[in-house]
mmCIF file of C-alpha atoms in Angstrom:
data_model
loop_
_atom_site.group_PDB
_atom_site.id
_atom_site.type_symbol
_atom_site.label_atom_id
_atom_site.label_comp_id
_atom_site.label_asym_id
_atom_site.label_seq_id
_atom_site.Cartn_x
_atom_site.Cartn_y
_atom_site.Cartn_z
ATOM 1 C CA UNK A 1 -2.658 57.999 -49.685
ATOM 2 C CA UNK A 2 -3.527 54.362 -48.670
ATOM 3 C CA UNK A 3 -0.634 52.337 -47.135
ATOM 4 C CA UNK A 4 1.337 55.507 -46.791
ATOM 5 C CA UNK A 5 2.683 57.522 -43.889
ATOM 6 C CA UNK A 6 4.119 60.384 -42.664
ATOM 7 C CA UNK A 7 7.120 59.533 -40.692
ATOM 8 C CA UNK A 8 9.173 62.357 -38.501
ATOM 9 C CA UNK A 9 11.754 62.295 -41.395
ATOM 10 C CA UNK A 10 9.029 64.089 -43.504
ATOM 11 C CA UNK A 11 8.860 61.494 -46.046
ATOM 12 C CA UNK A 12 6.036 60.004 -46.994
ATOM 13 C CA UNK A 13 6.429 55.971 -48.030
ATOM 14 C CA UNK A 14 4.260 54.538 -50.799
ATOM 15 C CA UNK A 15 2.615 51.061 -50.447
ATOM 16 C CA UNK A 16 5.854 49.404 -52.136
ATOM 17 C CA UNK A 17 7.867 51.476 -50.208
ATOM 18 C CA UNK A 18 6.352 50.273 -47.026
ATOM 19 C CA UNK A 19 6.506 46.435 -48.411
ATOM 20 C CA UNK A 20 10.467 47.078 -49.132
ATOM 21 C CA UNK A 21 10.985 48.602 -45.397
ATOM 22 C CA UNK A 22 9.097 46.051 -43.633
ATOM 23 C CA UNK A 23 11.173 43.448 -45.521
ATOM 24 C CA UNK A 24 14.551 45.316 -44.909
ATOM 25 C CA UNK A 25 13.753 45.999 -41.195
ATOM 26 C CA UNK A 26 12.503 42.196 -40.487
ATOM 27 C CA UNK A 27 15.518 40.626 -41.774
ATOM 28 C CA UNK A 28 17.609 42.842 -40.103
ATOM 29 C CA UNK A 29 16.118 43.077 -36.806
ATOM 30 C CA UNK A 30 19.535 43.065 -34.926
ATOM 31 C CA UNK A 31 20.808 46.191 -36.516
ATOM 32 C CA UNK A 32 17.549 47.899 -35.679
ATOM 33 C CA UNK A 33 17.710 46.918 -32.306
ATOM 34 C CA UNK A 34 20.900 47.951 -32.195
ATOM 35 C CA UNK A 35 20.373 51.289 -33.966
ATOM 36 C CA UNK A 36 18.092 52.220 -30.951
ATOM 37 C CA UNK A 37 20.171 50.876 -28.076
ATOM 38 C CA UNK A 38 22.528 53.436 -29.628
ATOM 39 C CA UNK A 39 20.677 55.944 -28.825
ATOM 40 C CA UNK A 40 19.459 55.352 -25.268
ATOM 41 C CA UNK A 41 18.377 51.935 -23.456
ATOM 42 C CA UNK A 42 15.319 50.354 -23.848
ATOM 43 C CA UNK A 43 13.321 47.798 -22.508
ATOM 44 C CA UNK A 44 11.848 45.393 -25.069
ATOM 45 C CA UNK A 45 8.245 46.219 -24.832
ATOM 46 C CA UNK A 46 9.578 50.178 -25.851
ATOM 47 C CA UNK A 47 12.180 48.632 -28.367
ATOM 48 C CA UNK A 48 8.998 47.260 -30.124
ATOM 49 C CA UNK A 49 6.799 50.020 -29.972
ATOM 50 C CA UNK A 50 9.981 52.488 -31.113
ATOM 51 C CA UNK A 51 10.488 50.657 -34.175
ATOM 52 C CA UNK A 52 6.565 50.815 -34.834
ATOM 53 C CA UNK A 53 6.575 54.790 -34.399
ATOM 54 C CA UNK A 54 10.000 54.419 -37.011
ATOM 55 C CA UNK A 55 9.387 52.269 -38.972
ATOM 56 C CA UNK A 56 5.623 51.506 -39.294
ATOM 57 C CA UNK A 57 6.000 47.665 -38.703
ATOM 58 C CA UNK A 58 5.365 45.910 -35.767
ATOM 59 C CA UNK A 59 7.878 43.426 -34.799
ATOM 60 C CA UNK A 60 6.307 41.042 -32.492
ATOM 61 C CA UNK A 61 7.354 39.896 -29.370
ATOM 62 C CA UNK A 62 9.095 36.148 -30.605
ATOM 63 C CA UNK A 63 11.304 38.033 -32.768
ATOM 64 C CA UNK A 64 12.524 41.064 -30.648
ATOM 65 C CA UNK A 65 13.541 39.315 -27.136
ATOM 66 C CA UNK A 66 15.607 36.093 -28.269
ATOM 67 C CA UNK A 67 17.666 38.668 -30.173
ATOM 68 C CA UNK A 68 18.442 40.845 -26.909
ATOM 69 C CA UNK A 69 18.865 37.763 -24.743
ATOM 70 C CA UNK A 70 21.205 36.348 -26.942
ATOM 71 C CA UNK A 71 23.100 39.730 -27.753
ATOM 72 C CA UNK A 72 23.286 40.159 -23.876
ATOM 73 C CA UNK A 73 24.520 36.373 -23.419
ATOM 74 C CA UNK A 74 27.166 37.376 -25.836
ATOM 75 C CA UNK A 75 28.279 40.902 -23.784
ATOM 76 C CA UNK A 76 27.566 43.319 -26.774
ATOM 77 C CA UNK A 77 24.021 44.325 -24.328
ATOM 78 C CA UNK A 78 23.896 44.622 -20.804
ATOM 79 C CA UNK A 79 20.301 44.010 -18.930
ATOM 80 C CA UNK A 80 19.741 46.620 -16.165
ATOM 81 C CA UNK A 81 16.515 46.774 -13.812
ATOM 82 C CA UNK A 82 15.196 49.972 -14.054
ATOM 83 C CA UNK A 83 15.196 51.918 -11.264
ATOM 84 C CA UNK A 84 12.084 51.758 -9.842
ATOM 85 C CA UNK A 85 10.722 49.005 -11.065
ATOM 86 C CA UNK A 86 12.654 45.794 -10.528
ATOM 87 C CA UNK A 87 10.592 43.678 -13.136
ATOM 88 C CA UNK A 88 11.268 45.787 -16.076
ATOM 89 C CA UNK A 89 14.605 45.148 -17.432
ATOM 90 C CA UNK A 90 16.235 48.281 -19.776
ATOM 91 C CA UNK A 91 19.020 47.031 -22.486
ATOM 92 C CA UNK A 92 22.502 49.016 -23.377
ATOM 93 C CA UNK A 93 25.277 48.348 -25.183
ATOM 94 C CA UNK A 94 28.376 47.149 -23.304
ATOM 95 C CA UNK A 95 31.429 49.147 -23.622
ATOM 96 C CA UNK A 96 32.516 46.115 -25.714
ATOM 97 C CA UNK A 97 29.680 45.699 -27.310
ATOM 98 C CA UNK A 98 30.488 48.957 -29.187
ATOM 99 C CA UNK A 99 32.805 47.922 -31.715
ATOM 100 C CA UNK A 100 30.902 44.993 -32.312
ATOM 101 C CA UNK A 101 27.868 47.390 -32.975
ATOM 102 C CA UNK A 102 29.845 50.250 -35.239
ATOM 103 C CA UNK A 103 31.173 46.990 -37.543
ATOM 104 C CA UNK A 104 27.095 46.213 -37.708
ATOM 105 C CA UNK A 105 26.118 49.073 -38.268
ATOM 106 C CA UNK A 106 28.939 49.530 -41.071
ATOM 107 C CA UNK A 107 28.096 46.656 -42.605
ATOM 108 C CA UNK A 108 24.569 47.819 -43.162
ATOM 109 C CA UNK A 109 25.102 50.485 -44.308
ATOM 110 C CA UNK A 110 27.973 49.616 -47.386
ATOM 111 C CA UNK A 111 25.261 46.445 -48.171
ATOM 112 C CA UNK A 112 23.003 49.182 -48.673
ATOM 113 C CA UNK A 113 25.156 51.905 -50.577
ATOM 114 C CA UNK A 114 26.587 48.662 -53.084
ATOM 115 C CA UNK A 115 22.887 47.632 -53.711
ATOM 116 C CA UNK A 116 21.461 51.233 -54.103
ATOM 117 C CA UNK A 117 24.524 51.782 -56.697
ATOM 118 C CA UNK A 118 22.832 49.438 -59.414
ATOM 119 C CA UNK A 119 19.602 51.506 -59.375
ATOM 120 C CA UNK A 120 21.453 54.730 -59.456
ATOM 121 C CA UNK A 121 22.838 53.828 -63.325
ATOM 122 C CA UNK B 1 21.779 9.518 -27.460
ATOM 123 C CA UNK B 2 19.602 9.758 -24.636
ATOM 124 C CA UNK B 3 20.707 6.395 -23.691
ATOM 125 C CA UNK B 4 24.373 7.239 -22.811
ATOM 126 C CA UNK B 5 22.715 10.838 -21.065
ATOM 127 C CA UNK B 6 22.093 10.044 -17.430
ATOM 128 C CA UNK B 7 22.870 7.577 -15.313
ATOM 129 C CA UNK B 8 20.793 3.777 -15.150
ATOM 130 C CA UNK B 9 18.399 5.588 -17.890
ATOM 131 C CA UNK B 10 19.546 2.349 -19.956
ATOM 132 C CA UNK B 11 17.787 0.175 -17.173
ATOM 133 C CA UNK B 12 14.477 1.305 -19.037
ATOM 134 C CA UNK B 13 15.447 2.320 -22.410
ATOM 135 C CA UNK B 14 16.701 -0.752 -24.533
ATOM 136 C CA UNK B 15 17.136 0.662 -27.524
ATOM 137 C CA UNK B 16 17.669 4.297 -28.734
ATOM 138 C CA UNK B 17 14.872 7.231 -29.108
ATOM 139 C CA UNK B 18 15.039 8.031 -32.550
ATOM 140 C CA UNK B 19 15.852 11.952 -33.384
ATOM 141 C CA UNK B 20 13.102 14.006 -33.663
ATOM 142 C CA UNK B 21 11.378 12.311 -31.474
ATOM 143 C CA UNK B 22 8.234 14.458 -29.117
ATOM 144 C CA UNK B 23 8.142 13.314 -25.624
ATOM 145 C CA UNK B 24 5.670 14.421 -22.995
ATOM 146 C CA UNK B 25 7.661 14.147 -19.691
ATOM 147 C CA UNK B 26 4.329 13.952 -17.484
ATOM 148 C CA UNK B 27 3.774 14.162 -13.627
ATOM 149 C CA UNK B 28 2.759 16.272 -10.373
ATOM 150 C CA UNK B 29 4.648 18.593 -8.495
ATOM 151 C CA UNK B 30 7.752 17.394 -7.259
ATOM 152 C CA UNK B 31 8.540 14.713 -9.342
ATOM 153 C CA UNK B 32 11.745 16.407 -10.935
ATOM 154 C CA UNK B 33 9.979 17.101 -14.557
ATOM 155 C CA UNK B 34 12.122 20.065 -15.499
ATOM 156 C CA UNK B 35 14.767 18.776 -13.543
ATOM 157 C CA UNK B 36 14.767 15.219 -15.598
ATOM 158 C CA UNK B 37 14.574 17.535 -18.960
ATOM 159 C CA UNK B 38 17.047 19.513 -18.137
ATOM 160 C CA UNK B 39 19.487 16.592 -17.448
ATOM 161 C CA UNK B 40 18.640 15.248 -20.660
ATOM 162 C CA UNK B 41 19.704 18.004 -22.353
ATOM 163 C CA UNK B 42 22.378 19.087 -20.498
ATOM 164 C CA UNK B 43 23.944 15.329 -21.000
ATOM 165 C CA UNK B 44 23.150 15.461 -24.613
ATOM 166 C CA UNK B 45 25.112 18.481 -25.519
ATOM 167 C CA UNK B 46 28.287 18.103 -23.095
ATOM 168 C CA UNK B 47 30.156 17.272 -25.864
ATOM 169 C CA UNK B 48 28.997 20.305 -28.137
ATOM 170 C CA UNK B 49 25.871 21.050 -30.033
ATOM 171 C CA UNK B 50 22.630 23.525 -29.236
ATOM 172 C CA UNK B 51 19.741 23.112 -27.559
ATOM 173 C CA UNK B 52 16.763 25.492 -25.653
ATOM 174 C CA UNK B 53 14.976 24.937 -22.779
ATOM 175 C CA UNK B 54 12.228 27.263 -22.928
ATOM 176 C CA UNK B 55 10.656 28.072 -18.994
ATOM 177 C CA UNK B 56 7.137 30.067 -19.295
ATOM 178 C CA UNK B 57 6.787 30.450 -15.560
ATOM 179 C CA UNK B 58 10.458 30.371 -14.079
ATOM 180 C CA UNK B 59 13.193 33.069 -14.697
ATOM 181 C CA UNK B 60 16.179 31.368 -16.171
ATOM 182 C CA UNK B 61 18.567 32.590 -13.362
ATOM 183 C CA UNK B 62 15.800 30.974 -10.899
ATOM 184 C CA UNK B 63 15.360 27.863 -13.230
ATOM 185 C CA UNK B 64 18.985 27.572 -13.555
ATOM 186 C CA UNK B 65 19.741 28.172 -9.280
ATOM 187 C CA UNK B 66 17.533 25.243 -9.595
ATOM 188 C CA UNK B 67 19.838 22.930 -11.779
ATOM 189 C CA UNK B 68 22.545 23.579 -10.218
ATOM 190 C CA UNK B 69 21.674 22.510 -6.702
ATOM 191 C CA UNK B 70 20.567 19.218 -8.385
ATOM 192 C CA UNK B 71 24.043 18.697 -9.220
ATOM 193 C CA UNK B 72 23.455 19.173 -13.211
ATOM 194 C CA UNK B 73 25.965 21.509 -14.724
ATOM 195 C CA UNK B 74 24.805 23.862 -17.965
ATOM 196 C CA UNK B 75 27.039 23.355 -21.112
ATOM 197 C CA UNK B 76 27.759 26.123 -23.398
ATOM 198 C CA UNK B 77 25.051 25.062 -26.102
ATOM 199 C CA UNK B 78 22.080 24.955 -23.760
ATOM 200 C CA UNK B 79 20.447 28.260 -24.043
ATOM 201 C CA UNK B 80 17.823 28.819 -21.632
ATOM 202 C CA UNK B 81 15.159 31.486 -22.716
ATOM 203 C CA UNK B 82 12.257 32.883 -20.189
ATOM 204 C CA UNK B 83 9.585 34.470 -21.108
ATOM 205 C CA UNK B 84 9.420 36.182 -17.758
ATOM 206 C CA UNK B 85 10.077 39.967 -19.291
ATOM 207 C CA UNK B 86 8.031 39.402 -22.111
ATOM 208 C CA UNK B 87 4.873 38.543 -19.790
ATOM 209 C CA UNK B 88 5.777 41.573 -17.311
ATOM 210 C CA UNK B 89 6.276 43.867 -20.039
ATOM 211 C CA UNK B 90 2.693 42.948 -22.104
ATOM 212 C CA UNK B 91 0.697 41.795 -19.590
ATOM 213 C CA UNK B 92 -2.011 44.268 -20.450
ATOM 214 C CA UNK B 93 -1.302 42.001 -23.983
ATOM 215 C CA UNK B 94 0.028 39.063 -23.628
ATOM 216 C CA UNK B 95 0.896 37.773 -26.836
ATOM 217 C CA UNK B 96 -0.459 34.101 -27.659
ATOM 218 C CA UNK B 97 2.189 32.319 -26.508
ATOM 219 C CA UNK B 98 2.381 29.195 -29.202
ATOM 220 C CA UNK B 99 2.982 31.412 -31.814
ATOM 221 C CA UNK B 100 5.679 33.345 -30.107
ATOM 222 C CA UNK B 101 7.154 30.238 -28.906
ATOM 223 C CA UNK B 102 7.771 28.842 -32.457
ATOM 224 C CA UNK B 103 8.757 32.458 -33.233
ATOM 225 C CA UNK B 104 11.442 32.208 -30.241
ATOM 226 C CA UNK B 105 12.311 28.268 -31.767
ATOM 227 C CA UNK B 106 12.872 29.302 -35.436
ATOM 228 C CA UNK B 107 15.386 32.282 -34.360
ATOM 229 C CA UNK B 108 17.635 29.875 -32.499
ATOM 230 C CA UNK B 109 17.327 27.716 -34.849
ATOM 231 C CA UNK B 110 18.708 29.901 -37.316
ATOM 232 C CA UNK B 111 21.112 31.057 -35.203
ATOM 233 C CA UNK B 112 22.310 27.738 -34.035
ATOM 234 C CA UNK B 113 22.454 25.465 -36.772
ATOM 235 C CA UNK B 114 23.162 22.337 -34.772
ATOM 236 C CA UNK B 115 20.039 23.039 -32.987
ATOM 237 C CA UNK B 116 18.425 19.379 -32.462
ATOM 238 C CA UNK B 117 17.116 19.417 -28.896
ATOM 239 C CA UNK B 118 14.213 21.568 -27.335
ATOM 240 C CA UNK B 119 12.394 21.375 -24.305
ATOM 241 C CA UNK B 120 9.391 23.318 -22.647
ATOM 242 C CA UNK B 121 8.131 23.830 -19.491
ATOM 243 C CA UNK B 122 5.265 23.827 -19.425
ATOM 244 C CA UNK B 123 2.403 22.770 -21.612
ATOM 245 C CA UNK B 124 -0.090 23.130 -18.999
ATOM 246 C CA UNK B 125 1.352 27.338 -18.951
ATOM 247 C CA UNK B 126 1.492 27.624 -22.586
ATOM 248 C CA UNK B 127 -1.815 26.459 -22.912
ATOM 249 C CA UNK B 128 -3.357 29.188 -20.143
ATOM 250 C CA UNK B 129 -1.627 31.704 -22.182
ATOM 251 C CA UNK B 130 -2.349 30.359 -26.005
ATOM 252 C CA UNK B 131 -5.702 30.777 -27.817
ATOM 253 C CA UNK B 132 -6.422 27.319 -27.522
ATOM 254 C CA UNK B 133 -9.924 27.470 -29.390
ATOM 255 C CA UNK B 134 -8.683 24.804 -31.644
ATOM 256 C CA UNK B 135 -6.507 22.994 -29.351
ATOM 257 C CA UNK B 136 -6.058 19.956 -31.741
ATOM 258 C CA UNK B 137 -5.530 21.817 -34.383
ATOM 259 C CA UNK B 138 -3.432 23.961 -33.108
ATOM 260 C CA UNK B 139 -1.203 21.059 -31.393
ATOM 261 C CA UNK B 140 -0.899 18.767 -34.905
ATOM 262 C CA UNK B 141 0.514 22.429 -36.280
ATOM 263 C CA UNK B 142 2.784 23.385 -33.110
ATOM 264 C CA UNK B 143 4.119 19.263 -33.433
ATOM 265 C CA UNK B 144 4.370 19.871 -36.916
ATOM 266 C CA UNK B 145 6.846 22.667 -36.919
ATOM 267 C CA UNK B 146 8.781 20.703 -34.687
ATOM 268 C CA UNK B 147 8.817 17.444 -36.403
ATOM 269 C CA UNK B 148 9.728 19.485 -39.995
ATOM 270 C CA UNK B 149 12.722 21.079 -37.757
ATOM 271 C CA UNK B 150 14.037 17.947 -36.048
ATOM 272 C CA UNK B 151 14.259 19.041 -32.917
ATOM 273 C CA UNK B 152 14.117 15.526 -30.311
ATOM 274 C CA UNK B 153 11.683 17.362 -27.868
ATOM 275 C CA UNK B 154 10.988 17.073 -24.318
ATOM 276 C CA UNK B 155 7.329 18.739 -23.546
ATOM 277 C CA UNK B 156 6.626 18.990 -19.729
ATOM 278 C CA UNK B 157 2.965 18.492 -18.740
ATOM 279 C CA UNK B 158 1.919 18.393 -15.213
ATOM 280 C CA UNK B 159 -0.287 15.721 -14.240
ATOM 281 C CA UNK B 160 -3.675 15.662 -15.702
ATOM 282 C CA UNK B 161 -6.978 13.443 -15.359
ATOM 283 C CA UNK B 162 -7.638 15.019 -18.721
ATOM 284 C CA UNK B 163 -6.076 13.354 -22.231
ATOM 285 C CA UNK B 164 -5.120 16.059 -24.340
ATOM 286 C CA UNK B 165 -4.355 16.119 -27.932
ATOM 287 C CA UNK B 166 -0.746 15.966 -27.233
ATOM 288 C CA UNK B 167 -0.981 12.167 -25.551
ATOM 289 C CA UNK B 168 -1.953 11.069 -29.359
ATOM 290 C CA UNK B 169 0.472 13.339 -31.135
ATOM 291 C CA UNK B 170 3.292 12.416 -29.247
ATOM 292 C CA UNK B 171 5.907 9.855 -30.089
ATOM 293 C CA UNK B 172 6.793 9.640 -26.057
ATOM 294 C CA UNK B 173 5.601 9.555 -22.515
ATOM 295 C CA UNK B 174 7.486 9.568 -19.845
ATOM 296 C CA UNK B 175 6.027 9.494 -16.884
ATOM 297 C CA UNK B 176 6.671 10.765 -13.045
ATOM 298 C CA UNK B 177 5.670 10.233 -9.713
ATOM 299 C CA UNK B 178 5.796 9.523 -6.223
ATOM 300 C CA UNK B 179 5.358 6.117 -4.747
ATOM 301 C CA UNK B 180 4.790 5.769 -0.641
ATOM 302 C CA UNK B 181 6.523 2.710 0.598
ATOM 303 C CA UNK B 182 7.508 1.198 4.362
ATOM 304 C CA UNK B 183 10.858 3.310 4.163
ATOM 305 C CA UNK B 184 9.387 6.625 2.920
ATOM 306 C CA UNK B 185 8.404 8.128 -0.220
ATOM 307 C CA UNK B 186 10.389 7.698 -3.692
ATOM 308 C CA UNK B 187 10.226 9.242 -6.790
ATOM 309 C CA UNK B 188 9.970 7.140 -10.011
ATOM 310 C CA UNK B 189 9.803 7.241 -13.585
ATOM 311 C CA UNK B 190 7.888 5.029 -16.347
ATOM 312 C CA UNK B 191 8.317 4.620 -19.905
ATOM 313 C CA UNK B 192 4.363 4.374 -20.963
ATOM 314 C CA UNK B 193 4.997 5.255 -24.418
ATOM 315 C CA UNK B 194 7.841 5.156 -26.835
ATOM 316 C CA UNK B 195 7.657 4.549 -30.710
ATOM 317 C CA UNK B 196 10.287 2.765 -32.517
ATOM 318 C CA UNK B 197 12.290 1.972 -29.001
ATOM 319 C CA UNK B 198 12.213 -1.056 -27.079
ATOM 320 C CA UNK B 199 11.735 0.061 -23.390
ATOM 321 C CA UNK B 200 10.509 -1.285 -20.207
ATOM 322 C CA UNK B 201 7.328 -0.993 -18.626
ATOM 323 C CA UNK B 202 8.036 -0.774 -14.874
ATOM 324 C CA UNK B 203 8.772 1.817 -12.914
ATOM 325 C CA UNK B 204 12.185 2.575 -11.484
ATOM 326 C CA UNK B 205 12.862 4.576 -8.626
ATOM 327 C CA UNK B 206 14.578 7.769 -9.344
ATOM 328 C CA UNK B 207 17.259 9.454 -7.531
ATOM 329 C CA UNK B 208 19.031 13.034 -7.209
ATOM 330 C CA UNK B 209 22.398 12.931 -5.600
ATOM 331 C CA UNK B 210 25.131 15.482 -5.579
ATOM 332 C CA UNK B 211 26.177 14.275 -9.483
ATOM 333 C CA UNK B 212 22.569 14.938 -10.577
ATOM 334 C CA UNK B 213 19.870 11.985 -11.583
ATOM 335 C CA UNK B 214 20.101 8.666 -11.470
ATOM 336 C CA UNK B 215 17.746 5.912 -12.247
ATOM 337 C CA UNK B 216 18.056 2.820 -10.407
ATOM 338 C CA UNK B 217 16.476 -0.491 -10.297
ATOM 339 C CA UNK B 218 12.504 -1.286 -10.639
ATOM 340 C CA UNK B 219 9.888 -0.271 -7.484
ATOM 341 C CA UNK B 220 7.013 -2.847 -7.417
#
């Protein structure tokens, strides 16, 4: 199927589907972030390419590091060298930056429930 | 505005720069470009308000180590962004750096909305790493975006025999340099251009002491 593709979820995402993602993950690029530091920390360059292999859309570079500089100017992400390699900076989320990320994340989530409820009727 | 920001700056300004103003800050090495744009800013926003200084070829903790032994002191709404990961990270693909730079401009932008002064240092490095195939074009869109934002910009150049498009685009030049004289060698600055502000012609020397820049009277 053109436009579609098979993610590690096992679903398979029409054209429109794809449109609707790409628009949801853009305008919510700090969640996304965030929803990946949560896992493990990243540098931005992996960040970007993680949310390709996710998500199928490419976030590009203007759009991804102003967010984790200004998260980590706020204390929700720390910047760490990586050991090793002293130019490559890896992102985490501050012990702080926790709750902060959990109320995010919460947030998302219930905007997306309330929404999906009016196409559930 | 800028003519309450640093020190003696009202010895060559007469009247104010309007807002949204673009201003080349021009000169060679030395001559206290960033450090002059940075001042600016800094003075601008002491009492509240956002700005960015965006540094393609300094780290921010280096640019800012930098500031501070000039004296100038960084207020809360000055964010400094580098784009020194981004071009370690990609540099197998650098991304074209204009585009990322508006990019960079319209997320603080919405972030901060009293956003309404931007610098960037340099041109001369975000030309080396933009497509610059259309280099006219491409300028009258990159002043464009910040014109339609209102951003009062400071755009550092370093010296040039060549005119680019951005001489005619912009609304400013100020310009830098170094003067020898009998008792050494001073540093100056010139107002060459400046629409819709009455301004002086001359040059003045410049100075840096511990409580940052000052401009003092005129070097002939």
């Amino acid at each position: 199927m053109e436009n579609s593709l098979d993610k590690g979820n096992g679903l398979e995402l029409s054209g429109e589907c794809q449109a609707c993602l790409d628009r949801i993950v853009r305008s919510n690029r700090d969640v996304i972030l965030l929803s990946i530091l949560w896992e493990r920390p990243m540098c931005g360059y992996d960040l970007i390419k993680e949310i390709f292999s996710r998500y199928n859309v490419f976030l590009s570079q203007g759009t991804v590091y102003p967010i984790l500089y200004s998260l980590e100017e706020e204390g929700i992400l720390r910047a760490e060298f990586n050991k090793g390699n002293m130019r490559s900076k890896s992102y985490s989320i501050t012990p702080e930056g926790k709750k902060f990320t959990e109320e995010k994340f919460e947030g998302f989530a219930k905007a997306l429930e309330y929404s999906l409820n009016f196409f559930r009727r | 505005m800028i003519r309450d920001s640093i020190k003696g700056i009202d010895r060559i300004l007469e009247t104010e720069i309007p807002k949204g103003s673009i201003i080349l800050v021009t000169g060679a090495e030395g001559t206290l470009k960033s450090g002059l744009a940075f001042s600016l800013l800094a003075s601008e926003l002491e009492g509240g308000g956002d700005g960015l200084y965006a540094t393609l070829e300094q780290t921010k903790e280096s640019h800012l180590n930098n500031m501070e032994s000039l004296g100038v002191k960084t207020p809360d709404g000055l964010h400094v962004f580098d784009y020194q990961d981004m071009r370690v990270e990609w540099r197998d693909r650098e991304p074209d750096m204009l585009k990322t730079t508006e990019e960079v401009l319209d997320y603080y932008s919405e972030k901060h909305k009293g956003l309404s002064l931007f610098a960037l240092d340099s041109m001369n490095a975000l030309y080396t790493l933009s497509d610059t195939t259309n280099l006219r074009r491409e300028m009258y869109y990159f002043f464009d975006h910040l014109r339609e934002m209102g951003l009062t910009s400071l755009l550092i150049m370093e010296d040039s025999s060549h005119r680019g498009p951005e001489h005619f685009l912009a609304d400013g030049v100020i310009e830098l340099g170094l003067v020898e004289g009998a008792d050494g060698v001073k540093r100056y600055i010139r107002i060459r251009k400046m629409r819709a502000t009455k301004h002086r012609m001359e040059r003045h020397q410049m100075v840096v002491d511990r409580d940052g820049i000052s401009i003092l009277g005129p070097i002939y």
